[in-house]
mmCIF file of C-alpha atoms in Angstrom:
data_model
loop_
_atom_site.group_PDB
_atom_site.id
_atom_site.type_symbol
_atom_site.label_atom_id
_atom_site.label_comp_id
_atom_site.label_asym_id
_atom_site.label_seq_id
_atom_site.Cartn_x
_atom_site.Cartn_y
_atom_site.Cartn_z
ATOM 1 C CA UNK S 1 -0.009 0.130 -0.002
ATOM 2 C CA UNK S 2 1.157 3.753 -0.485
ATOM 3 C CA UNK S 3 1.936 6.022 2.230
ATOM 4 C CA UNK S 4 -0.983 7.833 3.678
ATOM 5 C CA UNK S 5 0.954 10.589 4.429
ATOM 6 C CA UNK S 6 2.046 11.189 0.938
ATOM 7 C CA UNK S 7 -1.129 10.513 -0.917
ATOM 8 C CA UNK S 8 -2.743 13.605 1.574
ATOM 9 C CA UNK S 9 -0.011 15.708 0.937
ATOM 10 C CA UNK S 10 -0.205 15.166 -3.095
ATOM 11 C CA UNK S 11 -4.141 15.521 -2.302
ATOM 12 C CA UNK S 12 -3.556 19.135 -1.253
ATOM 13 C CA UNK S 13 -0.519 20.011 -3.131
ATOM 14 C CA UNK S 14 -2.660 21.747 -5.667
ATOM 15 C CA UNK S 15 -5.969 24.018 -5.736
ATOM 16 C CA UNK S 16 -8.203 21.534 -7.332
ATOM 17 C CA UNK S 17 -8.521 18.208 -4.821
ATOM 18 C CA UNK S 18 -10.489 15.582 -6.153
ATOM 19 C CA UNK S 19 -10.957 11.993 -4.702
ATOM 20 C CA UNK S 20 -12.805 8.863 -6.446
ATOM 21 C CA UNK S 21 -13.761 5.381 -4.716
ATOM 22 C CA UNK S 22 -13.760 2.295 -6.584
ATOM 23 C CA UNK S 23 -17.171 0.639 -6.548
ATOM 24 C CA UNK S 24 -17.045 -2.916 -5.272
ATOM 25 C CA UNK S 25 -13.328 -3.376 -6.254
ATOM 26 C CA UNK S 26 -13.434 -7.106 -4.821
ATOM 27 C CA UNK S 27 -16.208 -8.395 -7.053
ATOM 28 C CA UNK S 28 -14.779 -6.447 -10.308
ATOM 29 C CA UNK S 29 -12.064 -9.097 -10.014
ATOM 30 C CA UNK S 30 -12.952 -12.499 -11.515
ATOM 31 C CA UNK S 31 -11.168 -15.415 -9.606
ATOM 32 C CA UNK S 32 -9.551 -18.419 -11.718
ATOM 33 C CA UNK S 33 -11.030 -21.760 -11.908
ATOM 34 C CA UNK S 34 -8.494 -23.186 -9.587
ATOM 35 C CA UNK S 35 -9.330 -20.441 -6.872
ATOM 36 C CA UNK S 36 -12.973 -20.964 -7.422
ATOM 37 C CA UNK S 37 -12.576 -24.629 -6.414
ATOM 38 C CA UNK S 38 -10.741 -23.285 -3.286
ATOM 39 C CA UNK S 39 -14.072 -21.313 -2.277
ATOM 40 C CA UNK S 40 -16.739 -24.122 -2.398
ATOM 41 C CA UNK S 41 -19.663 -24.004 -0.003
ATOM 42 C CA UNK S 42 -22.898 -26.318 0.550
ATOM 43 C CA UNK S 43 -26.360 -24.921 1.301
ATOM 44 C CA UNK S 44 -29.610 -26.812 1.834
ATOM 45 C CA UNK S 45 -31.638 -23.582 2.084
ATOM 46 C CA UNK S 46 -33.232 -24.955 5.508
ATOM 47 C CA UNK S 47 -34.278 -27.988 3.800
ATOM 48 C CA UNK S 48 -32.527 -30.963 5.870
ATOM 49 C CA UNK S 49 -34.083 -33.884 3.417
ATOM 50 C CA UNK S 50 -32.804 -31.901 0.472
ATOM 51 C CA UNK S 51 -29.616 -32.733 -1.078
ATOM 52 C CA UNK S 52 -27.076 -29.803 -0.916
ATOM 53 C CA UNK S 53 -26.444 -27.705 -3.437
ATOM 54 C CA UNK S 54 -22.586 -26.626 -4.207
ATOM 55 C CA UNK S 55 -21.483 -23.105 -4.828
ATOM 56 C CA UNK S 56 -18.411 -21.573 -5.893
ATOM 57 C CA UNK S 57 -17.177 -17.790 -5.088
ATOM 58 C CA UNK S 58 -16.535 -16.622 -8.815
ATOM 59 C CA UNK S 59 -14.880 -12.981 -7.660
ATOM 60 C CA UNK S 60 -12.791 -12.191 -5.083
ATOM 61 C CA UNK S 61 -14.080 -12.461 -1.539
ATOM 62 C CA UNK S 62 -13.644 -9.597 0.565
ATOM 63 C CA UNK S 63 -12.989 -11.935 3.695
ATOM 64 C CA UNK S 64 -9.624 -13.781 2.337
ATOM 65 C CA UNK S 65 -6.524 -12.430 3.511
ATOM 66 C CA UNK S 66 -4.799 -11.897 0.232
ATOM 67 C CA UNK S 67 -7.875 -9.984 -1.227
ATOM 68 C CA UNK S 68 -6.752 -6.582 -0.530
ATOM 69 C CA UNK S 69 -3.523 -7.032 -1.911
ATOM 70 C CA UNK S 70 -4.866 -9.031 -4.700
ATOM 71 C CA UNK S 71 -6.953 -6.085 -5.539
ATOM 72 C CA UNK S 72 -4.222 -3.430 -5.018
ATOM 73 C CA UNK S 73 -2.238 -5.707 -7.910
ATOM 74 C CA UNK S 74 -4.814 -5.535 -10.140
ATOM 75 C CA UNK S 75 -5.433 -1.893 -9.855
ATOM 76 C CA UNK S 76 -1.722 -1.229 -10.288
ATOM 77 C CA UNK S 77 -1.623 -3.706 -13.575
ATOM 78 C CA UNK S 78 -4.606 -1.432 -15.019
ATOM 79 C CA UNK S 79 -2.514 1.381 -14.415
ATOM 80 C CA UNK S 80 0.851 -0.014 -15.927
ATOM 81 C CA UNK S 81 -1.038 -1.559 -18.981
ATOM 82 C CA UNK S 82 -2.183 2.257 -19.727
ATOM 83 C CA UNK S 83 1.102 3.987 -18.753
ATOM 84 C CA UNK S 84 2.299 4.418 -22.290
ATOM 85 C CA UNK S 85 -0.994 6.075 -23.631
ATOM 86 C CA UNK S 86 -1.625 7.907 -20.385
ATOM 87 C CA UNK S 87 1.193 8.552 -18.042
ATOM 88 C CA UNK S 88 0.417 11.204 -15.812
ATOM 89 C CA UNK S 89 -3.031 9.254 -14.987
ATOM 90 C CA UNK S 90 -1.631 6.158 -14.769
ATOM 91 C CA UNK S 91 1.177 7.392 -12.021
ATOM 92 C CA UNK S 92 -1.686 8.975 -10.128
ATOM 93 C CA UNK S 93 -3.666 5.535 -10.115
ATOM 94 C CA UNK S 94 -0.211 3.785 -9.111
ATOM 95 C CA UNK S 95 1.079 6.401 -6.247
ATOM 96 C CA UNK S 96 -2.176 8.153 -5.203
ATOM 97 C CA UNK S 97 -4.601 4.982 -4.457
ATOM 98 C CA UNK S 98 -5.158 3.176 -1.271
ATOM 99 C CA UNK S 99 -7.412 0.174 -1.232
ATOM 100 C CA UNK S 100 -10.293 1.629 -3.317
ATOM 101 C CA UNK S 101 -9.669 5.178 -3.070
ATOM 102 C CA UNK S 102 -7.879 7.494 -5.777
ATOM 103 C CA UNK S 103 -7.127 11.053 -4.558
ATOM 104 C CA UNK S 104 -5.000 13.561 -6.109
ATOM 105 C CA UNK S 105 -5.148 17.356 -7.349
ATOM 106 C CA UNK S 106 -4.516 19.189 -10.008
ATOM 107 C CA UNK S 107 -3.374 22.942 -11.034
ATOM 108 C CA UNK S 108 -6.418 23.773 -13.262
ATOM 109 C CA UNK S 109 -10.266 22.691 -13.160
ATOM 110 C CA UNK S 110 -9.558 21.475 -16.434
ATOM 111 C CA UNK S 111 -6.422 19.359 -15.767
ATOM 112 C CA UNK S 112 -8.745 18.188 -13.404
ATOM 113 C CA UNK S 113 -11.439 17.180 -15.586
ATOM 114 C CA UNK S 114 -9.038 15.464 -18.123
ATOM 115 C CA UNK S 115 -7.414 13.603 -15.274
ATOM 116 C CA UNK S 116 -10.512 12.077 -13.627
ATOM 117 C CA UNK S 117 -12.098 11.273 -17.363
ATOM 118 C CA UNK S 118 -8.479 9.322 -18.161
ATOM 119 C CA UNK S 119 -8.453 7.736 -14.759
ATOM 120 C CA UNK S 120 -11.954 6.405 -14.959
ATOM 121 C CA UNK S 121 -11.208 5.414 -18.520
ATOM 122 C CA UNK S 122 -7.775 3.518 -17.618
ATOM 123 C CA UNK S 123 -10.271 1.728 -14.655
ATOM 124 C CA UNK S 124 -12.881 0.755 -16.736
ATOM 125 C CA UNK S 125 -11.163 -1.045 -19.493
ATOM 126 C CA UNK S 126 -10.315 -3.605 -16.519
ATOM 127 C CA UNK S 127 -13.798 -3.625 -15.134
ATOM 128 C CA UNK S 128 -13.298 -1.315 -12.409
ATOM 129 C CA UNK S 129 -16.126 1.388 -11.905
ATOM 130 C CA UNK S 130 -15.228 4.948 -10.123
ATOM 131 C CA UNK S 131 -19.153 5.286 -7.763
ATOM 132 C CA UNK S 132 -18.264 9.139 -8.314
ATOM 133 C CA UNK S 133 -15.957 11.861 -8.413
ATOM 134 C CA UNK S 134 -15.830 14.184 -5.399
ATOM 135 C CA UNK S 135 -14.134 17.652 -6.163
ATOM 136 C CA UNK S 136 -13.927 20.859 -4.468
ATOM 137 C CA UNK S 137 -14.310 23.158 -7.358
ATOM 138 C CA UNK S 138 -17.762 24.517 -8.485
ATOM 139 C CA UNK S 139 -17.330 22.641 -12.002
ATOM 140 C CA UNK S 140 -17.849 19.435 -10.373
ATOM 141 C CA UNK S 141 -21.496 18.164 -10.227
ATOM 142 C CA UNK S 142 -22.293 18.234 -6.645
ATOM 143 C CA UNK S 143 -19.928 20.828 -5.591
ATOM 144 C CA UNK S 144 -20.671 24.714 -4.632
ATOM 145 C CA UNK S 145 -18.458 27.773 -4.694
ATOM 146 C CA UNK S 146 -16.005 28.262 -1.515
ATOM 147 C CA UNK S 147 -18.226 32.089 -1.515
ATOM 148 C CA UNK S 148 -21.892 30.923 -0.852
ATOM 149 C CA UNK S 149 -20.700 28.324 1.377
ATOM 150 C CA UNK S 150 -18.929 31.158 3.578
ATOM 151 C CA UNK S 151 -21.767 32.836 3.741
ATOM 152 C CA UNK S 152 -23.244 29.909 5.546
ATOM 153 C CA UNK S 153 -26.228 29.225 3.212
ATOM 154 C CA UNK S 154 -25.728 25.773 2.675
ATOM 155 C CA UNK S 155 -24.945 22.584 4.848
ATOM 156 C CA UNK S 156 -21.357 21.376 5.217
ATOM 157 C CA UNK S 157 -20.937 18.515 3.001
ATOM 158 C CA UNK S 158 -18.146 16.166 4.749
ATOM 159 C CA UNK S 159 -16.462 13.114 3.420
ATOM 160 C CA UNK S 160 -14.346 10.424 4.394
ATOM 161 C CA UNK S 161 -10.437 10.881 3.041
ATOM 162 C CA UNK S 162 -8.071 8.282 4.317
ATOM 163 C CA UNK S 163 -9.313 8.627 7.541
ATOM 164 C CA UNK S 164 -9.743 12.481 7.863
ATOM 165 C CA UNK S 165 -12.992 14.146 7.365
ATOM 166 C CA UNK S 166 -12.636 16.597 4.214
ATOM 167 C CA UNK S 167 -15.192 19.443 4.285
ATOM 168 C CA UNK S 168 -15.887 19.621 0.432
ATOM 169 C CA UNK S 169 -17.369 22.755 -0.064
ATOM 170 C CA UNK S 170 -14.975 24.836 2.755
ATOM 171 C CA UNK S 171 -12.156 22.946 1.700
ATOM 172 C CA UNK S 172 -10.390 21.728 4.515
ATOM 173 C CA UNK S 173 -9.374 18.520 6.192
ATOM 174 C CA UNK S 174 -9.973 17.842 9.697
ATOM 175 C CA UNK S 175 -9.474 14.973 12.268
ATOM 176 C CA UNK S 176 -10.854 13.804 15.676
ATOM 177 C CA UNK S 177 -8.296 13.786 18.555
ATOM 178 C CA UNK S 178 -9.618 11.889 21.698
ATOM 179 C CA UNK S 179 -7.562 12.563 24.899
ATOM 180 C CA UNK S 180 -6.373 9.565 27.207
ATOM 181 C CA UNK S 181 -8.322 9.496 30.769
ATOM 182 C CA UNK S 182 -6.362 11.017 33.350
ATOM 183 C CA UNK S 183 -7.179 8.397 35.835
#
């Protein structure tokens, strides 16, 4: 896995921050037949007189020990295969992804839009889908201008960004600290 601190720093390096969440990353990865045979299960559907039915997991299972590593490797392979055509976007996927999240920032709104489109396309070719892109600029579908938010006319929109809370509209990160008991 990539360094959380490094990803967060690059996420806030430029003015236009954006974050994408991969939808159902484990179920986007097909399991080879040999792996399916290791993931058989039996079910009778509460009928003890019926002969049991046999089923196999055909996609990566979230509960397996190597699932996280397999998912990360598959995402990085998708990025590597597109690196000749989209070198910058491939590098973002490789360097700025953590589990099912991709975070980065751009210097302009146009660059942000180009990167999110390219990243989505790279991942889509391998069966991965970004649920939504969240960004702090008013050209994003669900983002609003900072000026309106500062007037407190809109509720705060908080998103999780690698364990931190990101106030998307006001564009700042915060985290919760609990102090130890003084016993």
